[in-house]
Amino acid sequence: DTGVSQNPRHKITKRGQNVTFRCDPISEHNRLYWYRQTLGQGPEFLTYFQNEAQLEKSRLLSDRFSAERPKGSFSTLEIQRTEQGDSAMYLCASSLVSFSTDTQYFGPGTRLTVL
Amino acid sequence: DQQVKQNSPSLSVQEGRISILNCDYTNSMFDYFLWYKKYPAEGPTFLISISSIKDKNEDGRFTVFLNKSAKHLSLHIVPSQPGDSAVYFCAVRSLIQGAQKLVFGQGTRLTINP
């Protein structure tokens, strides 16, 4: 399967702990996106990378959140000092920039529960 | 502020009939529109898209209609099949502003009854 993969699929943590999620995009896709989805809502944009460069961050991405894509391949999203409000599904998507618009393909997501 | 609205949280349709899902947006700078389908425990799956230079795009059983003056988007599925039961999200983007992010609606849960 050459789709977007995310690990772990589920994470339960206690408030105040740090968590890190990983996303492996579709091979050769140069753009990678992170979104967050809460119950009853659509996905909300957090940040995106083109190759290694982080080009846009949402206001939703507080100082406790950091994302990296060190070699332009996989990406990690870290949340420090987790809060109960961080409980959500974290979705990763990737796309290949071409002359026309690029379609974003999503992974299965990581469901975070903060107790 | 909700820039993209799907006002029907749920829709129930009989198998074989047409399903029509609706989406309204507020910003006239949005110029690229997509529909995604989501099954439980999976990420959203891309279905179909349309740019603002068109008013209709068709792919098999799926057709997307765009009414720019009304800022309204709809997805037609015909004939509806049980496997179409899922949550459907519309998403919009502003290519002219160079925006890469997608802005999603809240989703509509479609149930196809046999």
Tab-separated table of C-alpha atoms in Angstrom:
chain	number	residue	atom	x	y	z
A	1	ASP	CA	0.000	0.000	0.000
A	2	THR	CA	1.546	3.307	-1.033
A	3	GLY	CA	-0.940	5.667	0.629
A	4	VAL	CA	-0.302	8.106	3.453
A	5	SER	CA	0.452	6.295	6.707
A	6	GLN	CA	0.256	7.614	10.243
A	7	ASN	CA	1.533	6.225	13.530
A	8	PRO	CA	0.316	5.569	16.073
A	9	ARG	CA	-3.333	5.162	15.133
A	10	HIS	CA	-4.436	5.779	18.711
A	11	LYS	CA	-2.754	7.518	21.627
A	12	ILE	CA	-4.051	7.889	25.156
A	13	THR	CA	-2.072	10.145	27.435
A	14	LYS	CA	-2.405	11.998	30.681
A	15	ARG	CA	-2.714	15.752	30.826
A	16	GLY	CA	0.674	17.411	30.906
A	17	GLN	CA	2.516	14.686	28.999
A	18	ASN	CA	4.215	15.195	25.635
A	19	VAL	CA	3.153	13.217	22.576
A	20	THR	CA	4.623	12.822	19.100
A	21	PHE	CA	2.892	11.607	15.959
A	22	ARG	CA	4.483	10.512	12.711
A	23	CYS	CA	3.251	10.844	9.136
A	24	ASP	CA	4.743	9.134	6.093
A	25	PRO	CA	3.426	10.755	2.898
A	26	ILE	CA	2.921	9.180	-0.483
A	27	SER	CA	6.327	8.659	-2.017
A	28	GLU	CA	7.562	11.654	-4.044
A	29	HIS	CA	4.810	13.961	-2.759
A	30	ASN	CA	6.499	17.247	-1.968
A	31	ARG	CA	3.734	18.853	0.088
A	32	LEU	CA	2.629	17.583	3.485
A	33	TYR	CA	-0.238	18.951	5.577
A	34	TRP	CA	-1.469	18.507	9.130
A	35	TYR	CA	-5.126	18.942	10.057
A	36	ARG	CA	-7.074	18.413	13.249
A	37	GLN	CA	-10.637	17.111	13.422
A	38	THR	CA	-12.900	17.232	16.459
A	39	LEU	CA	-16.227	15.486	16.879
A	40	GLY	CA	-18.933	16.798	14.574
A	41	GLN	CA	-16.593	19.116	12.700
A	42	GLY	CA	-14.658	18.979	9.485
A	43	PRO	CA	-10.858	18.884	9.470
A	44	GLU	CA	-9.156	22.174	10.380
A	45	PHE	CA	-5.835	23.172	8.881
A	46	LEU	CA	-2.819	23.297	11.215
A	47	THR	CA	0.278	23.627	9.053
A	48	TYR	CA	1.919	22.560	5.818
A	49	PHE	CA	5.373	21.880	4.405
A	50	GLN	CA	6.773	22.086	0.938
A	51	ASN	CA	9.757	19.768	1.008
A	52	GLU	CA	11.553	20.636	4.277
A	53	ALA	CA	10.178	24.157	4.599
A	54	GLN	CA	7.225	24.879	6.864
A	55	LEU	CA	5.391	27.524	4.869
A	56	GLU	CA	2.208	28.220	6.804
A	57	LYS	CA	0.945	27.762	10.345
A	58	SER	CA	-2.602	28.230	11.573
A	59	ARG	CA	-3.506	30.257	14.644
A	60	LEU	CA	-4.704	26.905	16.019
A	61	LEU	CA	-1.068	25.836	16.280
A	62	SER	CA	-0.184	27.162	19.706
A	63	ASP	CA	3.348	27.335	21.126
A	64	ARG	CA	2.858	23.844	22.542
A	65	PHE	CA	2.657	22.409	19.044
A	66	SER	CA	5.646	21.879	16.777
A	67	ALA	CA	5.928	20.143	13.442
A	68	GLU	CA	8.995	19.107	11.491
A	69	ARG	CA	9.816	17.521	8.183
A	70	PRO	CA	13.583	17.195	8.454
A	71	LYS	CA	14.465	15.536	5.158
A	72	GLY	CA	11.442	16.438	3.139
A	73	SER	CA	9.994	12.970	3.570
A	74	PHE	CA	8.212	11.960	6.800
A	75	SER	CA	6.913	14.521	9.277
A	76	THR	CA	6.382	14.605	13.030
A	77	LEU	CA	3.873	16.599	15.034
A	78	GLU	CA	4.690	17.076	18.718
A	79	ILE	CA	2.342	18.400	21.365
A	80	GLN	CA	3.939	19.433	24.632
A	81	ARG	CA	2.125	19.609	27.974
A	82	THR	CA	-1.045	18.141	26.528
A	83	GLU	CA	-4.417	19.510	27.615
A	84	GLN	CA	-7.834	17.867	27.469
A	85	GLY	CA	-8.777	20.256	24.663
A	86	ASP	CA	-6.095	18.665	22.504
A	87	SER	CA	-8.177	15.483	22.264
A	88	ALA	CA	-8.957	15.109	18.566
A	89	MET	CA	-8.141	13.198	15.403
A	90	TYR	CA	-4.901	14.446	13.863
A	91	LEU	CA	-4.859	13.962	10.095
A	92	CYS	CA	-1.940	14.132	7.728
A	93	ALA	CA	-2.264	14.665	3.983
A	94	SER	CA	0.193	14.877	1.127
A	95	SER	CA	0.128	16.180	-2.420
A	96	LEU	CA	2.329	16.534	-5.474
A	97	VAL	CA	2.646	20.014	-6.839
A	98	SER	CA	2.202	20.125	-10.578
A	99	PHE	CA	1.222	22.734	-13.126
A	100	SER	CA	-2.418	22.235	-12.210
A	101	THR	CA	-3.854	22.167	-8.743
A	102	ASP	CA	-2.674	19.416	-6.432
A	103	THR	CA	-5.092	17.043	-4.718
A	104	GLN	CA	-4.510	16.320	-1.053
A	105	TYR	CA	-4.619	12.650	-0.065
A	106	PHE	CA	-5.253	11.891	3.580
A	107	GLY	CA	-3.921	9.255	5.938
A	108	PRO	CA	-6.085	7.338	8.439
A	109	GLY	CA	-5.303	9.759	11.262
A	110	THR	CA	-4.049	9.486	14.843
A	111	ARG	CA	-6.752	9.685	17.483
A	112	LEU	CA	-5.471	11.440	20.612
A	113	THR	CA	-7.268	11.149	23.937
A	114	VAL	CA	-5.987	13.298	26.789
A	115	LEU	CA	-7.219	12.169	30.214
B	1	ASP	CA	-16.868	32.396	11.544
B	2	GLN	CA	-17.947	29.434	9.470
B	3	GLN	CA	-16.736	30.049	5.929
B	4	VAL	CA	-18.093	26.746	4.631
B	5	LYS	CA	-21.430	25.359	5.781
B	6	GLN	CA	-23.121	22.056	5.250
B	7	ASN	CA	-26.500	22.706	6.791
B	8	SER	CA	-27.748	19.115	6.750
B	9	PRO	CA	-25.976	17.018	9.398
B	10	SER	CA	-27.585	13.876	8.009
B	11	LEU	CA	-29.423	12.571	4.958
B	12	SER	CA	-31.188	9.276	4.374
B	13	VAL	CA	-31.815	8.023	0.820
B	14	GLN	CA	-33.207	4.821	-0.606
B	15	GLU	CA	-30.862	2.637	-2.633
B	16	GLY	CA	-31.094	3.415	-6.338
B	17	ARG	CA	-32.391	6.949	-5.828
B	18	ILE	CA	-30.452	10.201	-6.142
B	19	SER	CA	-28.530	11.625	-3.191
B	20	ILE	CA	-27.997	15.394	-3.165
B	21	LEU	CA	-25.574	16.914	-0.704
B	22	ASN	CA	-25.295	20.679	-0.374
B	23	CYS	CA	-22.610	23.128	0.674
B	24	ASP	CA	-22.563	26.930	0.959
B	25	TYR	CA	-19.526	29.170	1.216
B	26	THR	CA	-19.129	32.831	2.057
B	27	ASN	CA	-15.861	33.998	0.497
B	28	SER	CA	-15.930	34.828	-3.204
B	29	MET	CA	-12.137	34.355	-3.328
B	30	PHE	CA	-12.625	30.600	-3.093
B	31	ASP	CA	-12.065	29.203	-6.558
B	32	TYR	CA	-11.491	25.480	-6.185
B	33	PHE	CA	-13.968	23.097	-4.632
B	34	LEU	CA	-13.720	19.475	-3.593
B	35	TRP	CA	-15.776	16.704	-2.064
B	36	TYR	CA	-14.302	14.097	0.254
B	37	LYS	CA	-15.924	10.952	1.661
B	38	LYS	CA	-15.035	9.574	5.077
B	39	TYR	CA	-15.702	6.137	6.509
B	40	PRO	CA	-15.310	5.505	10.268
B	41	ALA	CA	-11.714	4.998	11.391
B	42	GLU	CA	-10.372	6.134	8.010
B	43	GLY	CA	-9.102	9.442	6.677
B	44	PRO	CA	-11.089	11.461	4.139
B	45	THR	CA	-10.967	10.076	0.595
B	46	PHE	CA	-10.991	12.464	-2.363
B	47	LEU	CA	-14.067	12.076	-4.575
B	48	ILE	CA	-14.368	14.860	-7.109
B	49	SER	CA	-13.418	18.500	-7.616
B	50	ILE	CA	-14.386	21.514	-9.691
B	51	SER	CA	-12.745	24.830	-10.444
B	52	SER	CA	-14.607	28.121	-10.565
B	53	ILE	CA	-14.339	28.328	-14.354
B	54	LYS	CA	-16.794	25.436	-14.635
B	55	ASP	CA	-20.304	24.899	-13.339
B	56	LYS	CA	-20.424	21.112	-13.586
B	57	ASN	CA	-18.033	18.200	-13.365
B	58	GLU	CA	-18.998	14.566	-13.701
B	59	ASP	CA	-17.195	11.358	-12.763
B	60	GLY	CA	-19.227	8.196	-13.075
B	61	ARG	CA	-22.072	8.270	-10.571
B	62	PHE	CA	-20.817	11.506	-9.018
B	63	THR	CA	-21.550	14.992	-10.345
B	64	VAL	CA	-20.592	18.257	-8.686
B	65	PHE	CA	-22.462	21.462	-9.510
B	66	LEU	CA	-21.189	24.944	-8.753
B	67	ASN	CA	-23.371	28.063	-8.584
B	68	LYS	CA	-20.919	30.911	-8.101
B	69	SER	CA	-23.508	33.653	-7.844
B	70	ALA	CA	-25.224	31.796	-5.000
B	71	LYS	CA	-21.915	30.584	-3.539
B	72	HIS	CA	-23.404	27.113	-3.513
B	73	LEU	CA	-21.950	23.702	-4.267
B	74	SER	CA	-23.763	20.398	-4.529
B	75	LEU	CA	-22.830	16.756	-5.014
B	76	HIS	CA	-25.217	14.406	-6.789
B	77	ILE	CA	-24.833	10.652	-6.485
B	78	VAL	CA	-26.959	8.580	-8.804
B	79	PRO	CA	-27.843	5.817	-8.409
B	80	SER	CA	-27.070	5.673	-4.691
B	81	GLN	CA	-25.557	2.433	-3.400
B	82	PRO	CA	-25.204	1.054	0.152
B	83	GLY	CA	-21.427	1.540	-0.057
B	84	ASP	CA	-22.020	5.265	-0.425
B	85	SER	CA	-23.047	5.432	3.231
B	86	ALA	CA	-20.404	7.674	4.799
B	87	VAL	CA	-19.779	11.230	5.966
B	88	TYR	CA	-19.287	13.663	3.085
B	89	PHE	CA	-17.252	16.846	3.448
B	90	CYS	CA	-17.078	19.716	1.031
B	91	ALA	CA	-13.799	21.612	1.009
B	92	VAL	CA	-12.776	24.869	-0.624
B	93	ARG	CA	-9.547	26.558	-1.497
B	94	SER	CA	-8.407	29.922	-2.853
B	95	LEU	CA	-5.919	29.225	-5.622
B	96	ILE	CA	-5.856	32.830	-6.728
B	97	GLN	CA	-4.622	33.832	-3.273
B	98	GLY	CA	-2.053	31.051	-3.370
B	99	ALA	CA	-3.695	29.355	-0.394
B	100	GLN	CA	-2.695	25.749	0.014
B	101	LYS	CA	-4.951	24.876	2.887
B	102	LEU	CA	-8.393	23.383	2.478
B	103	VAL	CA	-11.317	24.810	4.441
B	104	PHE	CA	-13.865	22.109	5.235
B	105	GLY	CA	-17.543	22.099	6.022
B	106	GLN	CA	-18.896	20.241	9.046
B	107	GLY	CA	-19.904	17.192	7.045
B	108	THR	CA	-23.157	15.431	6.138
B	109	ARG	CA	-23.745	11.827	7.162
B	110	LEU	CA	-25.340	9.991	4.232
B	111	THR	CA	-27.180	6.751	4.880
B	112	ILE	CA	-28.333	4.631	1.945
B	113	ASN	CA	-31.183	2.332	2.887
B	114	PRO	CA	-31.619	-0.966	1.007
